[in-house]
mmCIF file of C-alpha atoms and ligand atoms in Angstrom:
data_model
loop_
_atom_site.group_PDB
_atom_site.id
_atom_site.type_symbol
_atom_site.label_atom_id
_atom_site.label_comp_id
_atom_site.label_asym_id
_atom_site.label_seq_id
_atom_site.Cartn_x
_atom_site.Cartn_y
_atom_site.Cartn_z
ATOM 1 C CA UNK A 1 147.268 31.016 -6.217
ATOM 2 C CA UNK A 2 148.755 34.458 -6.837
ATOM 3 C CA UNK A 3 147.158 37.058 -9.131
ATOM 4 C CA UNK A 4 151.022 36.686 -10.475
ATOM 5 C CA UNK A 5 150.403 33.272 -11.503
ATOM 6 C CA UNK A 6 146.638 33.578 -12.590
ATOM 7 C CA UNK A 7 147.949 36.630 -15.420
ATOM 8 C CA UNK A 8 150.388 34.075 -16.672
ATOM 9 C CA UNK A 9 147.079 31.626 -17.980
ATOM 10 C CA UNK A 10 146.191 31.888 -21.897
ATOM 11 C CA UNK A 11 142.214 31.207 -20.322
ATOM 12 C CA UNK A 12 140.928 32.296 -16.929
ATOM 13 C CA UNK A 13 138.553 29.590 -15.080
ATOM 14 C CA UNK A 14 135.443 30.954 -13.592
ATOM 15 C CA UNK A 15 137.225 30.809 -10.165
ATOM 16 C CA UNK A 16 140.393 32.779 -11.676
ATOM 17 C CA UNK A 17 138.093 35.607 -12.676
ATOM 18 C CA UNK A 18 136.096 36.129 -9.401
ATOM 19 C CA UNK A 19 139.721 35.742 -7.485
ATOM 20 C CA UNK A 20 140.231 38.622 -9.762
ATOM 21 C CA UNK A 21 137.398 40.590 -9.312
ATOM 22 C CA UNK A 22 137.953 39.681 -5.549
ATOM 23 C CA UNK A 23 141.098 41.847 -5.215
ATOM 24 C CA UNK A 24 141.544 43.811 -2.467
ATOM 25 C CA UNK A 25 145.653 44.592 -1.651
ATOM 26 C CA UNK A 26 146.349 47.728 -4.372
ATOM 27 C CA UNK A 27 149.909 46.282 -5.473
ATOM 28 C CA UNK A 28 147.784 42.964 -6.712
ATOM 29 C CA UNK A 29 145.389 45.318 -8.175
ATOM 30 C CA UNK A 30 147.904 47.755 -9.717
ATOM 31 C CA UNK A 31 149.655 44.412 -11.293
ATOM 32 C CA UNK A 32 146.248 43.465 -13.047
ATOM 33 C CA UNK A 33 145.329 46.873 -14.222
ATOM 34 C CA UNK A 34 149.088 46.962 -15.300
ATOM 35 C CA UNK A 35 148.690 43.414 -17.426
ATOM 36 C CA UNK A 36 145.633 44.825 -18.970
ATOM 37 C CA UNK A 37 147.019 48.387 -19.960
ATOM 38 C CA UNK A 38 150.086 46.600 -21.575
ATOM 39 C CA UNK A 39 147.285 43.952 -23.564
ATOM 40 C CA UNK A 40 145.536 47.034 -24.673
ATOM 41 C CA UNK A 41 148.945 49.417 -25.322
ATOM 42 C CA UNK A 42 149.888 45.764 -27.618
ATOM 43 C CA UNK A 43 147.071 45.374 -29.527
ATOM 44 C CA UNK A 44 145.686 48.599 -29.771
ATOM 45 C CA UNK A 45 148.563 51.245 -29.219
ATOM 46 C CA UNK A 46 148.378 53.895 -27.012
ATOM 47 C CA UNK A 47 145.384 55.515 -29.238
ATOM 48 C CA UNK A 48 141.838 56.390 -27.646
ATOM 49 C CA UNK A 49 138.807 56.588 -30.309
ATOM 50 C CA UNK A 50 135.999 59.312 -29.536
ATOM 51 C CA UNK A 51 132.832 58.772 -30.220
ATOM 52 C CA UNK A 52 130.374 62.031 -29.914
ATOM 53 C CA UNK A 53 127.141 61.248 -27.740
ATOM 54 C CA UNK A 54 123.640 63.016 -28.229
ATOM 55 C CA UNK A 55 121.430 62.292 -25.469
ATOM 56 C CA UNK A 56 118.962 63.158 -27.971
ATOM 57 C CA UNK A 57 115.311 62.913 -25.853
ATOM 58 C CA UNK A 58 114.906 61.654 -22.294
ATOM 59 C CA UNK A 59 111.298 60.459 -23.317
ATOM 60 C CA UNK A 60 111.318 56.581 -22.102
ATOM 61 C CA UNK A 61 108.414 54.000 -22.139
ATOM 62 C CA UNK A 62 110.680 51.692 -19.635
ATOM 63 C CA UNK A 63 110.355 51.839 -15.766
ATOM 64 C CA UNK A 64 113.573 50.545 -15.294
ATOM 65 C CA UNK A 65 114.106 50.706 -11.092
ATOM 66 C CA UNK A 66 117.485 52.141 -11.263
ATOM 67 C CA UNK A 67 117.022 54.766 -13.859
ATOM 68 C CA UNK A 68 116.238 58.304 -13.285
ATOM 69 C CA UNK A 69 114.745 58.643 -16.767
ATOM 70 C CA UNK A 70 112.550 56.124 -16.070
ATOM 71 C CA UNK A 71 108.644 56.920 -16.781
ATOM 72 C CA UNK A 72 107.688 56.586 -13.261
ATOM 73 C CA UNK A 73 109.935 59.697 -12.455
ATOM 74 C CA UNK A 74 107.526 62.322 -12.835
ATOM 75 C CA UNK A 75 109.745 64.739 -11.579
ATOM 76 C CA UNK A 76 112.010 64.711 -15.079
ATOM 77 C CA UNK A 77 111.328 67.789 -17.353
ATOM 78 C CA UNK A 78 111.002 65.661 -20.377
ATOM 79 C CA UNK A 79 112.577 67.022 -23.760
ATOM 80 C CA UNK A 80 112.736 65.857 -27.310
ATOM 81 C CA UNK A 81 115.798 67.357 -29.635
ATOM 82 C CA UNK A 82 114.502 68.706 -33.079
ATOM 83 C CA UNK A 83 116.249 67.202 -36.312
ATOM 84 C CA UNK A 84 117.970 70.547 -36.536
ATOM 85 C CA UNK A 85 119.200 70.423 -33.267
ATOM 86 C CA UNK A 86 120.488 66.805 -33.645
ATOM 87 C CA UNK A 87 121.888 67.715 -37.142
ATOM 88 C CA UNK A 88 123.734 70.394 -35.710
ATOM 89 C CA UNK A 89 125.389 68.450 -33.335
ATOM 90 C CA UNK A 90 126.155 65.848 -35.888
ATOM 91 C CA UNK A 91 127.912 68.445 -37.765
ATOM 92 C CA UNK A 92 129.647 69.780 -35.252
ATOM 93 C CA UNK A 93 131.246 66.449 -34.439
ATOM 94 C CA UNK A 94 132.320 66.112 -37.896
ATOM 95 C CA UNK A 95 134.059 69.381 -38.151
ATOM 96 C CA UNK A 96 135.724 68.737 -34.932
ATOM 97 C CA UNK A 97 136.977 65.345 -36.786
ATOM 98 C CA UNK A 98 134.975 63.005 -35.079
ATOM 99 C CA UNK A 99 134.310 59.841 -36.956
ATOM 100 C CA UNK A 100 131.623 58.786 -35.063
ATOM 101 C CA UNK A 101 128.042 59.854 -33.756
ATOM 102 C CA UNK A 102 125.927 58.011 -31.166
ATOM 103 C CA UNK A 103 122.121 58.765 -30.732
ATOM 104 C CA UNK A 104 120.911 57.767 -27.411
ATOM 105 C CA UNK A 105 117.691 58.322 -25.731
ATOM 106 C CA UNK A 106 115.160 56.399 -23.726
ATOM 107 C CA UNK A 107 112.906 53.501 -25.397
ATOM 108 C CA UNK A 108 110.251 54.700 -27.802
ATOM 109 C CA UNK A 109 108.370 51.868 -29.880
ATOM 110 C CA UNK A 110 105.902 53.018 -33.118
ATOM 111 C CA UNK A 111 106.185 53.403 -36.691
ATOM 112 C CA UNK A 112 106.618 57.336 -36.148
ATOM 113 C CA UNK A 113 109.821 56.807 -34.356
ATOM 114 C CA UNK A 114 111.129 54.093 -36.374
ATOM 115 C CA UNK A 115 110.700 56.184 -39.593
ATOM 116 C CA UNK A 116 112.040 59.405 -37.526
ATOM 117 C CA UNK A 117 115.327 57.438 -36.676
ATOM 118 C CA UNK A 118 115.480 56.424 -40.388
ATOM 119 C CA UNK A 119 115.134 60.025 -42.072
ATOM 120 C CA UNK A 120 117.854 61.389 -39.120
ATOM 121 C CA UNK A 121 120.239 58.748 -39.733
ATOM 122 C CA UNK A 122 119.975 59.349 -44.309
ATOM 123 C CA UNK A 123 120.610 62.827 -43.108
ATOM 124 C CA UNK A 124 123.063 62.418 -40.987
ATOM 125 C CA UNK A 125 125.066 60.545 -43.449
ATOM 126 C CA UNK A 126 124.364 63.324 -46.091
ATOM 127 C CA UNK A 127 126.187 66.148 -43.996
ATOM 128 C CA UNK A 128 128.932 63.929 -42.729
ATOM 129 C CA UNK A 129 131.265 61.937 -45.030
ATOM 130 C CA UNK A 130 129.602 58.688 -46.328
ATOM 131 C CA UNK A 131 131.902 56.987 -43.766
ATOM 132 C CA UNK A 132 130.786 58.478 -40.775
ATOM 133 C CA UNK A 133 129.745 56.028 -38.278
ATOM 134 C CA UNK A 134 126.549 56.243 -36.657
ATOM 135 C CA UNK A 135 125.826 53.796 -33.501
ATOM 136 C CA UNK A 136 122.194 54.000 -32.181
ATOM 137 C CA UNK A 137 121.389 53.495 -28.661
ATOM 138 C CA UNK A 138 117.938 53.113 -28.632
ATOM 139 C CA UNK A 139 116.402 50.075 -27.029
ATOM 140 C CA UNK A 140 114.502 47.194 -27.493
ATOM 141 C CA UNK A 141 112.661 47.139 -31.347
ATOM 142 C CA UNK A 142 112.412 44.645 -33.898
ATOM 143 C CA UNK A 143 114.582 42.786 -36.312
ATOM 144 C CA UNK A 144 113.127 44.722 -38.911
ATOM 145 C CA UNK A 145 113.347 47.755 -37.015
ATOM 146 C CA UNK A 146 117.033 47.175 -36.614
ATOM 147 C CA UNK A 147 117.118 45.830 -40.113
ATOM 148 C CA UNK A 148 116.272 49.144 -41.359
ATOM 149 C CA UNK A 149 118.127 51.448 -39.368
ATOM 150 C CA UNK A 150 120.848 49.349 -40.424
ATOM 151 C CA UNK A 151 119.949 49.485 -44.007
ATOM 152 C CA UNK A 152 119.803 53.302 -43.377
ATOM 153 C CA UNK A 153 123.522 53.739 -42.759
ATOM 154 C CA UNK A 154 123.769 52.902 -38.594
ATOM 155 C CA UNK A 155 126.250 50.329 -38.166
ATOM 156 C CA UNK A 156 126.284 50.138 -34.485
ATOM 157 C CA UNK A 157 124.297 49.247 -31.975
ATOM 158 C CA UNK A 158 124.612 49.679 -28.002
ATOM 159 C CA UNK A 159 122.123 47.807 -25.728
ATOM 160 C CA UNK A 160 123.644 46.950 -22.691
ATOM 161 C CA UNK A 161 122.161 43.342 -20.991
ATOM 162 C CA UNK A 162 122.741 45.112 -17.571
ATOM 163 C CA UNK A 163 123.087 41.411 -16.099
ATOM 164 C CA UNK A 164 123.337 38.426 -17.752
ATOM 165 C CA UNK A 165 121.598 37.025 -14.448
ATOM 166 C CA UNK A 166 118.061 36.032 -15.429
ATOM 167 C CA UNK A 167 116.871 36.553 -11.827
ATOM 168 C CA UNK A 168 119.201 39.430 -10.890
ATOM 169 C CA UNK A 169 117.807 41.217 -13.875
ATOM 170 C CA UNK A 170 114.302 40.492 -12.503
ATOM 171 C CA UNK A 171 114.760 42.627 -9.493
ATOM 172 C CA UNK A 172 116.008 45.247 -11.256
ATOM 173 C CA UNK A 173 112.929 45.877 -13.374
ATOM 174 C CA UNK A 174 109.151 45.580 -12.664
ATOM 175 C CA UNK A 175 108.054 42.211 -13.390
ATOM 176 C CA UNK A 176 105.931 42.354 -16.907
ATOM 177 C CA UNK A 177 106.371 41.803 -20.494
ATOM 178 C CA UNK A 178 108.444 45.372 -21.427
ATOM 179 C CA UNK A 179 111.556 44.196 -19.318
ATOM 180 C CA UNK A 180 111.563 40.617 -19.946
ATOM 181 C CA UNK A 181 115.146 39.647 -19.867
ATOM 182 C CA UNK A 182 114.056 36.655 -22.889
ATOM 183 C CA UNK A 183 113.296 39.572 -25.002
ATOM 184 C CA UNK A 184 116.939 41.214 -24.220
ATOM 185 C CA UNK A 185 118.677 38.666 -24.907
ATOM 186 C CA UNK A 186 116.792 38.356 -28.563
ATOM 187 C CA UNK A 187 116.924 41.855 -29.308
ATOM 188 C CA UNK A 188 120.621 41.970 -28.449
ATOM 189 C CA UNK A 189 120.926 38.054 -31.045
ATOM 190 C CA UNK A 190 118.638 40.448 -33.652
ATOM 191 C CA UNK A 191 121.265 43.393 -33.535
ATOM 192 C CA UNK A 192 124.383 40.756 -34.444
ATOM 193 C CA UNK A 193 122.167 38.869 -37.215
ATOM 194 C CA UNK A 194 120.821 42.233 -38.581
ATOM 195 C CA UNK A 195 124.814 42.772 -39.116
ATOM 196 C CA UNK A 196 125.889 45.904 -36.410
ATOM 197 C CA UNK A 197 128.841 45.847 -34.642
ATOM 198 C CA UNK A 198 127.249 44.915 -31.391
ATOM 199 C CA UNK A 199 127.759 46.678 -28.305
ATOM 200 C CA UNK A 200 126.436 45.348 -24.776
ATOM 201 C CA UNK A 201 127.534 45.798 -21.189
ATOM 202 C CA UNK A 202 126.601 45.688 -17.274
ATOM 203 C CA UNK A 203 125.891 47.790 -14.630
ATOM 204 C CA UNK A 204 128.389 47.001 -11.607
ATOM 205 C CA UNK A 205 127.510 46.834 -8.053
ATOM 206 C CA UNK A 206 123.915 46.524 -8.409
ATOM 207 C CA UNK A 207 122.119 45.686 -5.267
ATOM 208 C CA UNK A 208 121.834 41.498 -4.816
ATOM 209 C CA UNK A 209 124.894 41.445 -7.286
ATOM 210 C CA UNK A 210 127.623 38.553 -6.064
ATOM 211 C CA UNK A 211 131.215 38.391 -7.739
ATOM 212 C CA UNK A 212 129.922 35.092 -9.164
ATOM 213 C CA UNK A 213 126.990 37.124 -11.470
ATOM 214 C CA UNK A 214 130.108 39.819 -12.400
ATOM 215 C CA UNK A 215 131.999 36.606 -13.508
ATOM 216 C CA UNK A 216 129.612 35.403 -15.407
ATOM 217 C CA UNK A 217 128.957 38.779 -17.191
ATOM 218 C CA UNK A 218 131.976 38.193 -18.811
ATOM 219 C CA UNK A 219 131.999 35.046 -19.938
ATOM 220 C CA UNK A 220 128.249 36.054 -21.389
ATOM 221 C CA UNK A 221 130.538 38.949 -22.964
ATOM 222 C CA UNK A 222 132.839 36.543 -24.741
ATOM 223 C CA UNK A 223 130.735 33.767 -25.929
ATOM 224 C CA UNK A 224 128.368 36.462 -27.477
ATOM 225 C CA UNK A 225 131.407 37.749 -29.346
ATOM 226 C CA UNK A 226 130.815 41.037 -28.477
ATOM 227 C CA UNK A 227 132.536 43.898 -30.354
ATOM 228 C CA UNK A 228 131.989 46.457 -27.851
ATOM 229 C CA UNK A 229 131.674 46.816 -24.175
ATOM 230 C CA UNK A 230 130.172 49.638 -21.988
ATOM 231 C CA UNK A 231 129.925 48.748 -18.552
ATOM 232 C CA UNK A 232 130.296 51.153 -15.438
ATOM 233 C CA UNK A 233 129.816 51.293 -11.753
ATOM 234 C CA UNK A 234 125.919 51.085 -11.104
ATOM 235 C CA UNK A 235 125.202 54.506 -8.593
ATOM 236 C CA UNK A 236 121.799 55.435 -7.121
ATOM 237 C CA UNK A 237 119.717 57.984 -8.342
ATOM 238 C CA UNK A 238 117.204 58.851 -5.214
ATOM 239 C CA UNK A 239 114.204 59.217 -7.091
ATOM 240 C CA UNK A 240 114.277 55.332 -8.099
ATOM 241 C CA UNK A 241 112.405 51.797 -6.241
ATOM 242 C CA UNK A 242 116.106 50.841 -5.916
ATOM 243 C CA UNK A 243 117.758 53.580 -4.037
ATOM 244 C CA UNK A 244 116.054 51.719 -0.717
ATOM 245 C CA UNK A 245 118.780 49.551 -0.962
ATOM 246 C CA UNK A 246 121.464 52.330 -0.913
ATOM 247 C CA UNK A 247 122.916 50.927 2.534
ATOM 248 C CA UNK A 248 123.504 47.707 1.227
ATOM 249 C CA UNK A 249 125.658 48.973 -1.609
ATOM 250 C CA UNK A 250 129.748 48.729 -1.891
ATOM 251 C CA UNK A 251 131.055 52.083 -0.949
ATOM 252 C CA UNK A 252 131.356 54.286 -3.893
ATOM 253 C CA UNK A 253 135.575 53.985 -4.073
ATOM 254 C CA UNK A 254 134.865 50.016 -4.128
ATOM 255 C CA UNK A 255 132.742 50.045 -6.672
ATOM 256 C CA UNK A 256 135.177 52.312 -8.868
ATOM 257 C CA UNK A 257 137.776 49.544 -8.100
ATOM 258 C CA UNK A 258 135.607 46.646 -9.230
ATOM 259 C CA UNK A 259 134.812 48.178 -12.095
ATOM 260 C CA UNK A 260 138.225 48.744 -13.246
ATOM 261 C CA UNK A 261 139.038 45.370 -12.439
ATOM 262 C CA UNK A 262 136.041 44.518 -14.465
ATOM 263 C CA UNK A 263 137.616 46.503 -17.432
ATOM 264 C CA UNK A 264 141.132 44.894 -16.947
ATOM 265 C CA UNK A 265 139.779 41.193 -16.596
ATOM 266 C CA UNK A 266 137.802 41.526 -20.128
ATOM 267 C CA UNK A 267 140.964 43.572 -21.834
ATOM 268 C CA UNK A 268 142.713 40.686 -21.068
ATOM 269 C CA UNK A 269 139.934 37.640 -22.043
ATOM 270 C CA UNK A 270 139.358 39.837 -25.266
ATOM 271 C CA UNK A 271 142.500 41.664 -26.534
ATOM 272 C CA UNK A 272 140.326 43.087 -29.195
ATOM 273 C CA UNK A 273 137.628 44.675 -28.643
ATOM 274 C CA UNK A 274 136.564 48.163 -27.989
ATOM 275 C CA UNK A 275 136.317 49.063 -24.137
ATOM 276 C CA UNK A 276 134.712 52.390 -23.307
ATOM 277 C CA UNK A 277 135.592 54.363 -20.268
ATOM 278 C CA UNK A 278 132.007 55.581 -18.680
ATOM 279 C CA UNK A 279 131.253 58.512 -18.087
ATOM 280 C CA UNK A 280 129.860 57.308 -14.358
ATOM 281 C CA UNK A 281 133.798 56.064 -13.370
ATOM 282 C CA UNK A 282 133.995 59.985 -13.376
ATOM 283 C CA UNK A 283 130.697 60.026 -11.545
ATOM 284 C CA UNK A 284 132.987 58.831 -8.562
ATOM 285 C CA UNK A 285 136.034 60.491 -9.068
ATOM 286 C CA UNK A 286 137.023 63.219 -11.479
ATOM 287 C CA UNK A 287 139.740 60.904 -12.932
ATOM 288 C CA UNK A 288 137.947 58.477 -13.393
ATOM 289 C CA UNK A 289 137.515 57.988 -17.205
ATOM 290 C CA UNK A 290 141.612 58.522 -17.418
ATOM 291 C CA UNK A 291 141.219 55.325 -14.645
ATOM 292 C CA UNK A 292 139.338 53.212 -17.240
ATOM 293 C CA UNK A 293 141.853 53.996 -19.877
ATOM 294 C CA UNK A 294 144.919 53.024 -17.925
ATOM 295 C CA UNK A 295 142.502 49.440 -17.032
ATOM 296 C CA UNK A 296 142.454 48.726 -20.434
ATOM 297 C CA UNK A 297 139.332 50.331 -22.167
ATOM 298 C CA UNK A 298 139.849 52.795 -25.399
ATOM 299 C CA UNK A 299 137.384 54.609 -26.220
ATOM 300 C CA UNK A 300 135.632 57.683 -24.651
ATOM 301 C CA UNK A 301 131.960 59.425 -25.175
ATOM 302 C CA UNK A 302 132.372 63.050 -25.247
ATOM 303 C CA UNK A 303 129.009 64.433 -24.426
ATOM 304 C CA UNK A 304 127.554 66.463 -27.073
ATOM 305 C CA UNK A 305 124.464 66.760 -26.116
ATOM 306 C CA UNK A 306 123.500 70.656 -26.084
ATOM 307 C CA UNK A 307 123.734 72.447 -22.627
ATOM 308 C CA UNK A 308 120.192 72.972 -22.189
ATOM 309 C CA UNK A 309 118.936 69.496 -21.673
ATOM 310 C CA UNK A 310 121.907 67.608 -20.631
ATOM 311 C CA UNK A 311 120.464 68.801 -16.803
ATOM 312 C CA UNK A 312 117.388 65.931 -17.426
ATOM 313 C CA UNK A 313 119.046 63.371 -18.551
ATOM 314 C CA UNK A 314 119.728 62.328 -15.485
ATOM 315 C CA UNK A 315 120.340 58.386 -15.051
ATOM 316 C CA UNK A 316 121.740 58.520 -12.124
ATOM 317 C CA UNK A 317 122.928 61.423 -8.860
ATOM 318 C CA UNK A 318 125.863 63.290 -10.044
ATOM 319 C CA UNK A 319 126.778 62.777 -13.789
ATOM 320 C CA UNK A 320 129.341 65.122 -14.322
ATOM 321 C CA UNK A 321 129.627 67.734 -17.228
ATOM 322 C CA UNK A 322 126.021 68.763 -16.671
ATOM 323 C CA UNK A 323 127.089 72.400 -16.939
ATOM 324 C CA UNK A 324 129.671 72.214 -19.650
ATOM 325 C CA UNK A 325 129.096 72.382 -23.100
ATOM 326 C CA UNK A 326 130.625 70.607 -26.587
ATOM 327 C CA UNK A 327 133.596 72.561 -26.813
ATOM 328 C CA UNK A 328 134.613 72.508 -22.843
ATOM 329 C CA UNK A 329 134.263 68.967 -22.562
ATOM 330 C CA UNK A 330 136.370 67.783 -25.987
ATOM 331 C CA UNK A 331 139.165 70.433 -24.831
ATOM 332 C CA UNK A 332 139.382 68.810 -21.617
ATOM 333 C CA UNK A 333 138.983 65.342 -22.158
ATOM 334 C CA UNK A 334 141.794 65.838 -24.557
ATOM 335 C CA UNK A 335 143.916 67.363 -22.080
ATOM 336 C CA UNK A 336 143.335 64.405 -19.959
ATOM 337 C CA UNK A 337 144.108 61.610 -22.484
ATOM 338 C CA UNK A 338 147.575 63.475 -22.861
ATOM 339 C CA UNK A 339 147.865 63.691 -19.491
ATOM 340 C CA UNK A 340 148.429 60.129 -19.221
ATOM 341 C CA UNK A 341 150.149 59.550 -22.150
ATOM 342 C CA UNK A 342 147.776 58.799 -24.690
ATOM 343 C CA UNK A 343 146.465 60.227 -27.502
ATOM 344 C CA UNK A 344 143.249 60.894 -29.421
ATOM 345 C CA UNK A 345 143.068 58.977 -32.815
ATOM 346 C CA UNK A 346 141.245 61.617 -34.854
ATOM 347 C CA UNK A 347 140.733 60.387 -38.343
ATOM 348 C CA UNK A 348 140.109 57.116 -37.129
ATOM 349 C CA UNK A 349 137.246 55.266 -37.572
ATOM 350 C CA UNK A 350 137.835 53.324 -34.648
ATOM 351 C CA UNK A 351 136.375 49.772 -35.396
ATOM 352 C CA UNK A 352 136.465 47.009 -33.242
ATOM 353 C CA UNK A 353 139.253 45.151 -34.481
ATOM 354 C CA UNK A 354 137.307 42.013 -33.652
ATOM 355 C CA UNK A 355 134.521 43.027 -35.683
ATOM 356 C CA UNK A 356 136.572 43.583 -38.426
ATOM 357 C CA UNK A 357 138.403 40.002 -37.907
ATOM 358 C CA UNK A 358 134.676 38.183 -37.210
ATOM 359 C CA UNK A 359 134.703 38.451 -41.155
ATOM 360 C CA UNK A 360 131.125 39.154 -41.258
ATOM 361 C CA UNK A 361 130.628 42.496 -42.660
ATOM 362 C CA UNK A 362 127.951 42.923 -45.371
ATOM 363 C CA UNK A 363 128.118 44.232 -48.927
ATOM 364 C CA UNK A 364 126.873 46.817 -48.151
ATOM 365 C CA UNK A 365 129.301 47.783 -45.253
ATOM 366 C CA UNK A 366 132.180 47.129 -47.460
ATOM 367 C CA UNK A 367 131.246 49.546 -49.896
ATOM 368 C CA UNK A 368 130.616 51.834 -47.364
HETATM 369 N N1 5AD B 1 123.784 53.892 -12.460
HETATM 370 C C1 5AD B 1 124.834 53.529 -13.891
HETATM 371 N N2 5AD B 1 124.309 53.461 -14.879
HETATM 372 C C2 5AD B 1 123.043 53.408 -15.318
HETATM 373 N N3 5AD B 1 122.137 53.306 -16.234
HETATM 374 C C3 5AD B 1 120.493 53.638 -16.046
HETATM 375 N N4 5AD B 1 120.468 53.759 -15.159
HETATM 376 C C4 5AD B 1 121.502 53.869 -14.749
HETATM 377 C C5 5AD B 1 122.348 53.857 -12.934
HETATM 378 N N5 5AD B 1 121.219 54.471 -11.682
HETATM 379 C C6 5AD B 1 122.950 52.933 -17.540
HETATM 380 C C7 5AD B 1 122.255 51.096 -18.176
HETATM 381 C C8 5AD B 1 121.646 51.757 -19.532
HETATM 382 C C9 5AD B 1 122.326 53.220 -20.025
HETATM 383 C C10 5AD B 1 121.671 53.735 -20.698
HETATM 384 O O1 5AD B 1 122.656 53.562 -18.933
HETATM 385 O O2 5AD B 1 123.086 50.638 -17.965
HETATM 386 O O3 5AD B 1 121.914 51.041 -20.329
HETATM 387 FE FE1 SF4 B 2 113.750 53.835 -19.832
HETATM 388 FE FE2 SF4 B 2 117.117 53.159 -20.748
HETATM 389 FE FE3 SF4 B 2 115.897 54.503 -18.158
HETATM 390 FE FE4 SF4 B 2 115.179 51.839 -19.002
HETATM 391 S S1 SF4 B 2 117.314 52.557 -18.505
HETATM 392 S S2 SF4 B 2 114.263 53.217 -18.051
HETATM 393 S S3 SF4 B 2 114.906 51.692 -21.055
HETATM 394 S S4 SF4 B 2 116.155 55.090 -20.425
HETATM 395 FE FE1 FES B 3 133.250 67.223 -19.765
HETATM 396 FE FE2 FES B 3 135.674 67.543 -18.320
HETATM 397 S S1 FES B 3 135.123 65.792 -19.500
HETATM 398 S S2 FES B 3 134.101 68.880 -19.061
#
């Protein structure tokens, strides 16, 4: 079926999505991306929401086969930023009119870690206005931990499902209890149950991944009623087990284009969610993140990690901005956003419209 006809439909079938994801013709791809951008423009406007990102520690107890900071990679210099350093970044973000900070790290468990995050949330809430939104991205935890952090004031949580296909999930993770697909799914559900605006996402262009898998990922995101999505190309890292499949991967530019089509199809399927133009897009080409915005994404996450740590948080090779500091990245991104005719929505919390509409805001969120 011609792309034009599919794009007229109200709901895409699995076949439609597979057809859209398989586009190779340049003008068909442009048609898809243009449609997605117009949906985004209509619902969200020509606006980009910023979230400051701090990768506060690369200590991780897991051993995901694709990730550069997996515990098995002994070449990594491990770090954990101090509370003071993290609070400094939160202050910086607030002073630079960010309304949101994402705290990301490798996965760690235990009462000490939980307590530390709880106390950090409280402290960040004190320096920034009470409305400053905190997003956590620290992996799989118990329901009680998720709830404790939510009650302390964190409102959003990112946990990528990585792939919604259990078999593929098993191929890209070690075969043990710490890397269970079922647990990951349960965690995502618990995050929603705890009251968070919930973010998930997948990697695109993984070894063994099919277009059917990716179509199912989009259905998964829709079925789970997800509020925020961050998905980007899988990029190989030389010191990881998956690196051995590097010759079987899609060429980088095709991975980039496939990622853009994933963003575009999802935007059309879920017009009111927040979609991030991920840094991984920029690892393929300098304008990658802008291309993501033009394909229907509406969120950028400038990296505010202190420059001295950046070189040690390399999940994949060729990560951009590792020599820049926060000021440089913000100016650079602001210019890029202007260049594509959009503007940064300062002083706007940028809550997912989808989440607000879901109407499950608790008393606590309402009064905050
Ligand atoms: N390529 C792309 N994305 C990666 N991530 C981890 N390793 C890689 C890689 N090699 C992503 C995962 C994880 C997020 C923090 O980074 O999706 O959830
Ligand atoms: Fe750890 Fe996350 Fe990397 Fe897996 S993807 S090894 S959990 S930092
Ligand atoms: Fe980091 Fe341009 S976005 S320097």
